[in-house]
XYZ file of C-alpha atoms in Angstrom:
467
model
C 87.878 -20.978 29.613
C 91.185 -22.178 30.784
C 90.093 -25.798 30.522
C 89.130 -25.232 26.866
C 92.447 -23.546 26.062
C 94.278 -26.354 27.788
C 92.375 -29.015 25.800
C 93.043 -27.131 22.597
C 96.764 -27.014 23.315
C 96.756 -30.746 24.015
C 94.973 -31.489 20.848
C 97.295 -29.246 18.828
C 100.385 -31.007 20.342
C 98.802 -34.368 19.484
C 98.051 -33.606 15.880
C 101.430 -31.880 15.455
C 103.058 -35.063 16.854
C 101.085 -37.231 14.362
C 102.160 -34.964 11.525
C 105.838 -35.024 12.602
C 105.730 -38.867 12.781
C 104.300 -39.022 9.258
C 106.134 -36.080 7.705
C 107.028 -38.154 4.619
C 104.695 -38.804 1.844
C 103.035 -42.205 1.904
C 103.312 -42.417 -1.929
C 106.330 -44.184 -3.415
C 107.028 -42.334 -6.675
C 109.616 -43.705 -9.230
C 110.691 -42.982 -12.802
C 110.406 -45.996 -15.026
C 112.331 -46.673 -18.231
C 109.424 -48.064 -20.243
C 106.184 -48.880 -18.618
C 104.558 -52.217 -19.274
C 101.011 -52.040 -20.741
C 99.751 -54.779 -18.478
C 100.473 -56.238 -15.034
C 100.356 -59.979 -14.865
C 103.008 -62.726 -14.543
C 103.603 -62.791 -18.309
C 105.702 -59.556 -18.053
C 108.126 -60.885 -15.462
C 110.997 -60.997 -17.982
C 110.667 -57.330 -18.622
C 112.701 -55.097 -16.252
C 109.915 -52.667 -15.383
C 107.427 -55.545 -15.505
C 109.260 -57.319 -12.769
C 109.508 -54.085 -10.719
C 105.728 -53.845 -10.838
C 105.211 -57.554 -10.119
C 107.503 -57.310 -7.170
C 104.798 -55.188 -5.430
C 101.692 -57.139 -6.562
C 102.717 -60.784 -6.847
C 104.577 -63.375 -4.718
C 105.717 -66.743 -6.094
C 105.115 -69.887 -4.030
C 108.732 -69.965 -3.155
C 111.834 -67.690 -2.815
C 115.263 -69.065 -3.723
C 117.745 -67.419 -1.339
C 121.379 -66.766 -2.059
C 122.336 -69.656 0.136
C 120.428 -72.031 -2.243
C 117.624 -72.594 0.294
C 113.934 -72.464 -0.573
C 111.531 -70.526 1.584
C 107.789 -69.617 1.202
C 106.030 -66.406 2.234
C 102.538 -67.631 1.201
C 102.464 -71.306 2.253
C 101.819 -72.079 5.913
C 103.845 -75.297 5.686
C 105.522 -77.513 3.022
C 107.913 -80.401 2.626
C 109.286 -82.795 0.010
C 110.746 -86.299 0.032
C 114.441 -86.937 -0.383
C 113.860 -88.384 -3.840
C 111.816 -85.358 -4.966
C 108.823 -87.473 -5.913
C 106.546 -86.362 -3.035
C 105.635 -82.728 -2.319
C 103.273 -81.312 0.280
C 101.969 -77.707 0.066
C 99.716 -76.243 2.710
C 97.691 -73.038 3.100
C 96.181 -71.354 6.207
C 93.501 -69.192 4.598
C 94.959 -65.889 5.796
C 96.331 -64.766 2.324
C 94.025 -63.237 -0.326
C 94.270 -61.824 -3.853
C 91.413 -59.338 -3.342
C 88.247 -59.026 -1.341
C 86.554 -61.566 -3.756
C 89.215 -64.184 -4.055
C 91.146 -65.883 -1.162
C 94.261 -67.945 -1.547
C 92.645 -71.148 -0.217
C 92.993 -74.900 -0.700
C 90.757 -74.903 -3.833
C 92.770 -72.214 -5.567
C 96.129 -73.942 -4.695
C 94.895 -77.265 -6.064
C 93.698 -75.688 -9.258
C 96.872 -73.593 -9.610
C 99.172 -76.586 -9.271
C 96.995 -78.656 -11.572
C 97.269 -75.983 -14.298
C 100.954 -75.446 -13.745
C 101.869 -79.085 -13.811
C 99.680 -79.795 -16.827
C 101.524 -76.989 -18.702
C 104.832 -78.550 -17.854
C 103.623 -81.953 -19.129
C 104.718 -83.682 -15.955
C 103.177 -86.954 -14.926
C 101.724 -86.388 -11.437
C 98.822 -87.296 -9.223
C 97.393 -84.511 -7.013
C 95.316 -85.104 -3.900
C 94.129 -83.133 -0.904
C 94.753 -83.725 2.853
C 93.509 -81.327 5.430
C 94.492 -77.903 4.157
C 97.283 -79.314 1.943
C 97.802 -80.364 -1.680
C 99.875 -83.504 -2.122
C 101.717 -84.130 -5.362
C 103.003 -87.597 -6.212
C 105.322 -87.802 -9.247
C 106.253 -90.920 -11.226
C 109.780 -89.617 -11.711
C 111.908 -87.362 -9.556
C 110.948 -83.660 -10.068
C 114.103 -81.899 -8.795
C 113.544 -78.520 -10.441
C 109.957 -77.995 -9.380
C 110.733 -75.548 -6.616
C 112.927 -73.623 -8.969
C 110.096 -73.254 -11.417
C 107.740 -72.334 -8.654
C 110.090 -69.644 -7.409
C 109.943 -67.750 -10.700
C 107.751 -64.661 -10.883
C 106.222 -65.691 -14.195
C 104.748 -68.686 -12.324
C 103.417 -66.759 -9.351
C 99.781 -67.194 -8.341
C 97.530 -64.780 -10.050
C 93.823 -64.060 -10.758
C 92.172 -62.003 -13.432
C 90.206 -58.922 -12.488
C 87.502 -56.739 -14.018
C 90.172 -54.220 -14.736
C 91.558 -54.456 -18.314
C 95.156 -55.932 -18.478
C 95.382 -56.157 -14.684
C 95.672 -59.246 -12.493
C 95.891 -59.565 -8.726
C 98.552 -61.516 -6.949
C 99.471 -62.252 -3.338
C 101.668 -59.164 -2.927
C 100.668 -56.159 -0.635
C 99.626 -53.941 -3.537
C 97.121 -54.087 -6.369
C 97.055 -51.964 -9.547
C 94.296 -49.361 -9.643
C 95.002 -48.100 -13.176
C 97.419 -48.220 -16.142
C 97.967 -45.492 -18.628
C 100.755 -44.644 -21.056
C 102.254 -42.210 -18.550
C 101.688 -43.951 -15.210
C 100.880 -47.115 -13.311
C 99.029 -46.452 -10.026
C 99.061 -48.976 -7.215
C 97.239 -49.049 -3.887
C 98.041 -51.052 -0.778
C 95.549 -53.746 0.145
C 95.861 -53.113 3.935
C 96.706 -49.559 5.105
C 99.871 -49.036 7.245
C 100.746 -45.868 9.081
C 104.509 -45.952 8.857
C 105.049 -47.074 5.227
C 103.900 -46.548 1.677
C 100.235 -46.961 0.827
C 100.436 -45.953 -2.808
C 103.018 -46.465 -5.654
C 103.126 -44.357 -8.765
C 105.405 -45.519 -11.544
C 105.890 -42.621 -13.993
C 107.052 -43.198 -17.504
C 110.443 -41.449 -17.812
C 110.624 -39.034 -20.784
C 114.295 -38.371 -20.855
C 116.587 -35.506 -19.914
C 113.752 -32.950 -20.330
C 111.343 -34.734 -18.067
C 110.029 -32.330 -15.395
C 109.953 -35.125 -12.840
C 113.739 -34.729 -12.549
C 113.074 -31.590 -10.428
C 110.466 -33.368 -8.268
C 111.879 -33.821 -4.787
C 109.086 -36.138 -3.785
C 110.332 -38.865 -6.143
C 111.742 -41.662 -4.056
C 113.357 -43.818 -6.740
C 115.425 -42.199 -9.552
C 117.476 -45.261 -10.051
C 116.193 -46.183 -13.516
C 117.237 -42.807 -14.852
C 120.374 -42.953 -17.067
C 123.444 -42.310 -14.944
C 124.397 -39.251 -16.964
C 120.924 -37.666 -16.552
C 120.663 -38.171 -12.768
C 120.201 -34.827 -11.040
C 123.110 -33.605 -8.927
C 120.823 -32.846 -6.014
C 119.932 -36.489 -5.722
C 123.556 -37.472 -5.379
C 123.915 -34.856 -2.686
C 120.718 -35.313 -0.649
C 120.109 -39.113 -0.910
C 121.980 -41.946 0.684
C 124.157 -43.783 -1.837
C 124.632 -47.503 -2.254
C 127.314 -48.852 -4.599
C 125.855 -51.856 -6.572
C 127.336 -54.058 -9.266
C 124.109 -55.162 -10.858
C 123.528 -58.714 -12.131
C 122.658 -57.087 -15.444
C 124.351 -56.895 -18.871
C 123.522 -54.571 -21.731
C 123.622 -56.316 -25.113
C 123.216 -55.815 -28.834
C 120.496 -58.185 -29.983
C 121.108 -59.401 -33.551
C 117.830 -60.708 -34.944
C 118.381 -61.363 -38.622
C 117.222 -64.398 -40.559
C 120.597 -64.647 -42.490
C 123.328 -66.308 -40.399
C 125.972 -64.595 -42.603
C 124.620 -61.162 -41.703
C 124.489 -62.067 -37.916
C 128.118 -63.085 -37.949
C 129.132 -59.978 -39.860
C 127.424 -57.742 -37.350
C 128.769 -59.711 -34.418
C 132.367 -59.459 -35.656
C 132.290 -56.010 -37.366
C 130.832 -53.973 -34.463
C 133.502 -52.120 -32.536
C 132.233 -52.609 -28.933
C 133.937 -49.605 -27.444
C 132.896 -47.222 -30.101
C 129.395 -48.482 -30.424
C 128.464 -48.438 -26.767
C 129.938 -44.828 -26.533
C 127.766 -43.871 -29.561
C 124.705 -45.307 -27.982
C 125.369 -43.680 -24.581
C 127.437 -40.619 -25.443
C 127.066 -39.095 -21.983
C 128.697 -41.996 -20.147
C 132.340 -41.851 -19.342
C 133.166 -45.457 -18.352
C 131.885 -49.061 -19.042
C 132.635 -52.356 -17.387
C 133.559 -54.975 -19.948
C 131.912 -58.332 -19.937
C 132.746 -61.298 -22.210
C 129.288 -63.037 -22.244
C 125.696 -62.119 -21.613
C 126.317 -63.263 -18.014
C 127.531 -60.506 -15.603
C 130.640 -60.885 -13.560
C 129.652 -62.294 -10.213
C 127.445 -65.039 -11.472
C 128.204 -68.629 -12.443
C 129.684 -68.985 -15.983
C 130.619 -65.241 -16.433
C 133.994 -64.133 -17.842
C 135.836 -60.927 -17.638
C 137.041 -58.895 -20.623
C 135.278 -58.094 -23.843
C 133.390 -60.657 -26.111
C 135.694 -62.509 -28.361
C 135.439 -61.303 -31.958
C 137.082 -62.061 -35.246
C 137.751 -58.515 -36.535
C 139.756 -59.743 -39.538
C 138.523 -59.698 -43.170
C 137.467 -63.248 -42.694
C 135.223 -62.716 -39.644
C 134.165 -59.225 -40.547
C 133.702 -59.741 -44.245
C 132.075 -57.123 -46.528
C 128.687 -58.166 -47.592
C 126.685 -56.817 -50.559
C 122.977 -56.304 -51.065
C 122.254 -56.630 -47.337
C 120.654 -54.086 -45.095
C 119.556 -53.953 -41.432
C 117.438 -51.731 -39.207
C 118.403 -50.590 -35.751
C 115.665 -49.408 -33.383
C 116.801 -46.671 -30.981
C 114.854 -46.164 -27.792
C 117.243 -43.659 -26.211
C 117.228 -39.860 -26.802
C 120.199 -37.593 -27.251
C 122.295 -40.040 -29.346
C 121.047 -39.630 -32.833
C 124.063 -37.838 -34.218
C 126.589 -40.157 -32.520
C 124.806 -43.241 -33.765
C 124.587 -41.866 -37.312
C 128.418 -41.305 -37.347
C 129.044 -44.727 -35.897
C 126.926 -46.605 -38.328
C 128.609 -44.767 -41.280
C 131.902 -46.246 -39.999
C 130.201 -49.636 -39.569
C 129.091 -49.664 -43.136
C 132.569 -48.930 -44.414
C 133.836 -51.924 -42.542
C 130.981 -54.389 -43.254
C 129.409 -53.023 -46.352
C 125.971 -53.234 -44.655
C 123.942 -50.010 -44.461
C 122.017 -49.497 -41.262
C 118.845 -47.520 -41.091
C 117.899 -46.148 -37.632
C 114.528 -45.241 -36.394
C 113.622 -43.910 -32.918
C 110.683 -44.933 -30.722
C 109.736 -44.427 -27.070
C 111.070 -47.027 -24.635
C 107.462 -48.037 -23.586
C 106.717 -48.724 -27.299
C 109.989 -50.720 -27.588
C 109.142 -52.803 -24.499
C 105.964 -53.884 -26.184
C 107.461 -54.484 -29.737
C 110.450 -56.487 -28.502
C 108.125 -59.283 -27.185
C 105.800 -59.412 -30.178
C 106.317 -60.626 -33.711
C 106.712 -59.570 -36.333
C 109.356 -57.031 -35.405
C 110.268 -54.255 -37.918
C 113.881 -54.128 -36.824
C 116.937 -56.417 -36.772
C 119.140 -54.716 -34.195
C 118.268 -53.480 -30.692
C 119.741 -52.843 -27.270
C 118.459 -55.079 -24.447
C 119.219 -55.462 -20.814
C 119.331 -59.031 -19.365
C 119.396 -59.549 -15.688
C 118.637 -61.960 -12.952
C 116.369 -61.583 -9.904
C 117.469 -64.772 -8.248
C 120.653 -66.945 -8.180
C 119.202 -68.974 -11.004
C 121.146 -68.127 -14.231
C 118.459 -69.372 -16.588
C 116.856 -65.949 -16.333
C 119.517 -64.559 -18.690
C 118.745 -67.124 -21.388
C 114.968 -67.500 -21.110
C 114.082 -64.447 -23.239
C 116.305 -65.733 -26.086
C 114.423 -69.030 -26.221
C 110.765 -68.051 -25.490
C 110.722 -68.638 -21.714
C 108.401 -67.024 -20.829
C 108.619 -64.576 -23.632
C 110.808 -64.289 -26.737
C 112.861 -61.323 -27.923
C 114.139 -63.160 -30.954
C 112.582 -64.438 -34.142
C 115.678 -66.182 -35.381
C 117.188 -68.153 -32.529
C 119.230 -71.369 -32.385
C 117.315 -74.665 -32.282
C 120.388 -76.335 -30.693
C 120.585 -73.492 -28.208
C 116.974 -74.033 -27.220
C 117.608 -77.723 -26.500
C 120.653 -76.919 -24.394
C 118.629 -74.335 -22.489
C 115.941 -76.941 -21.781
C 118.665 -79.246 -20.449
C 120.140 -76.444 -18.323
C 116.758 -75.883 -16.698
C 116.551 -79.517 -15.583
C 120.047 -79.646 -14.033
C 120.498 -77.829 -10.737
C 123.523 -78.207 -8.547
C 125.137 -80.845 -10.630
C 128.521 -81.087 -12.446
C 126.708 -81.606 -15.697
C 125.101 -78.176 -15.379
C 128.495 -76.456 -15.881
C 129.146 -78.492 -19.003
C 125.704 -77.613 -20.461
C 126.275 -73.919 -19.571
C 129.603 -73.830 -21.387
C 128.035 -75.569 -24.476
C 125.125 -73.074 -24.433
C 127.379 -70.008 -24.291
C 129.470 -71.422 -27.134
C 126.300 -72.052 -29.188
C 124.926 -68.599 -28.633
C 128.293 -67.072 -29.778
C 128.391 -69.369 -32.850
C 124.877 -68.353 -33.823
C 125.813 -64.671 -33.370
C 122.421 -63.732 -31.970
C 123.656 -61.419 -29.178
C 126.810 -59.360 -28.597
C 127.598 -58.383 -24.931
C 128.476 -54.669 -24.636
C 128.915 -54.042 -20.906
C 127.795 -54.818 -17.388
C 125.717 -52.220 -15.658
C 127.585 -50.961 -12.618
C 126.082 -47.852 -10.867
C 125.408 -46.168 -7.560
C 121.840 -46.459 -6.228
C 120.342 -43.500 -4.414
C 117.450 -43.567 -1.915
C 116.144 -40.950 0.628
C 117.887 -41.095 3.923
C 114.722 -41.534 5.927
C 113.945 -44.961 4.492
C 114.220 -48.035 6.715
C 114.593 -51.650 5.524
C 116.520 -51.216 2.295
C 118.895 -54.029 3.131
C 116.224 -56.690 2.985
C 115.727 -59.202 0.194
C 117.483 -60.508 -2.882
C 118.341 -57.618 -5.291
C 116.309 -55.366 -3.017
C 118.025 -52.137 -4.145
C 117.271 -52.787 -7.783
C 113.799 -54.244 -7.361
C 112.626 -53.022 -3.947
C 109.841 -54.766 -2.068
C 108.107 -51.423 -1.305
C 105.688 -53.109 1.046
C 108.545 -53.851 3.462
C 110.053 -50.363 3.520
C 109.238 -48.164 6.432
C 109.833 -44.543 7.432
């Protein structure tokens, strides 16, 4: 009898120890501002799309802050000094799912499709477990393009709107209210599931859920006080700007809107609960190449902000709690510009879908532009259809300059093109910078590994986080 009791005590202590070691939930829960309706590389330019892809997909290369390229998925690689010869190798240990490995055949087909899409003259061959690429002309920006999430290796699945990548998680299901991820290989000291919940605003019951790990997409003014008290705080100046997108076919209307909008009053009307805003002069945030401090330059005179007749525009509002303040602001705007503004409200998830599809039933909208690597082209891509477009009436000259900017990396000419591109965007009046997002991020104190990776706090690699 004594032996049985002793064994029972040992077992109790053992299981209690296991429970104490894994006292935290193994499900990463977060509140998302607008869930994507699909998970594949085409949604990389959407904020929450990139958040999802960071868990499921891995590009062939990472571009670090020091300007060096590294690969998490290739076993070996090299290139010639003239950028005409590239060698990419695999070791067969990576996989998309239990049916599809990341092997030599896939890599060859992937590179063939990618290079055919880019209309690059190249000859591909195989050697051992490597794919060799010989270019007729130097291909200096190849690694930059292969470091973008929209170009990450991916395979279709039998689940609708879901593709598998080389990341640690795959998507189990997508609904309007949630995206559910599961880890491919179980770990005992980390997260094995991810649940991205569609945030419904200040009345969302998830704000009282103390098992939520990531509240950092919730509007600052709606963040629960208990999160600020109980979680660790990280001060972050995001590489993100909040902008008024002006998508009207009439250049005269675009210029009137650009010059007549009072930046301070408008951003306060859109976010009435926020007390302070950090000014930014262009769509590039301070802290990145080409950015400028201060507000966007406007001509608020009767010449720049001229009164127009027989014109009207529509503003789509995806934020709740600001209907009255927006109504009052647009009444003042009409007095100044002569342009009446109709406002209609939709859920952020619906807006995220509408903004990337034509035709759009609105002319004005608020969009956030950000970068997930040191490459500044991420801020301009959505304006010129790379990989998606948020505009129906963009500048043809701007698109040419953007194409040139992509080809120049680390050259003096790049700065000249950037200056010309910013000037063209302002002249075309397609986007008015409102402010740079600066906020404190909060995460539970028990998490380990939050200091790893580029933009890790904003777009965490959940597979690397441990308890």
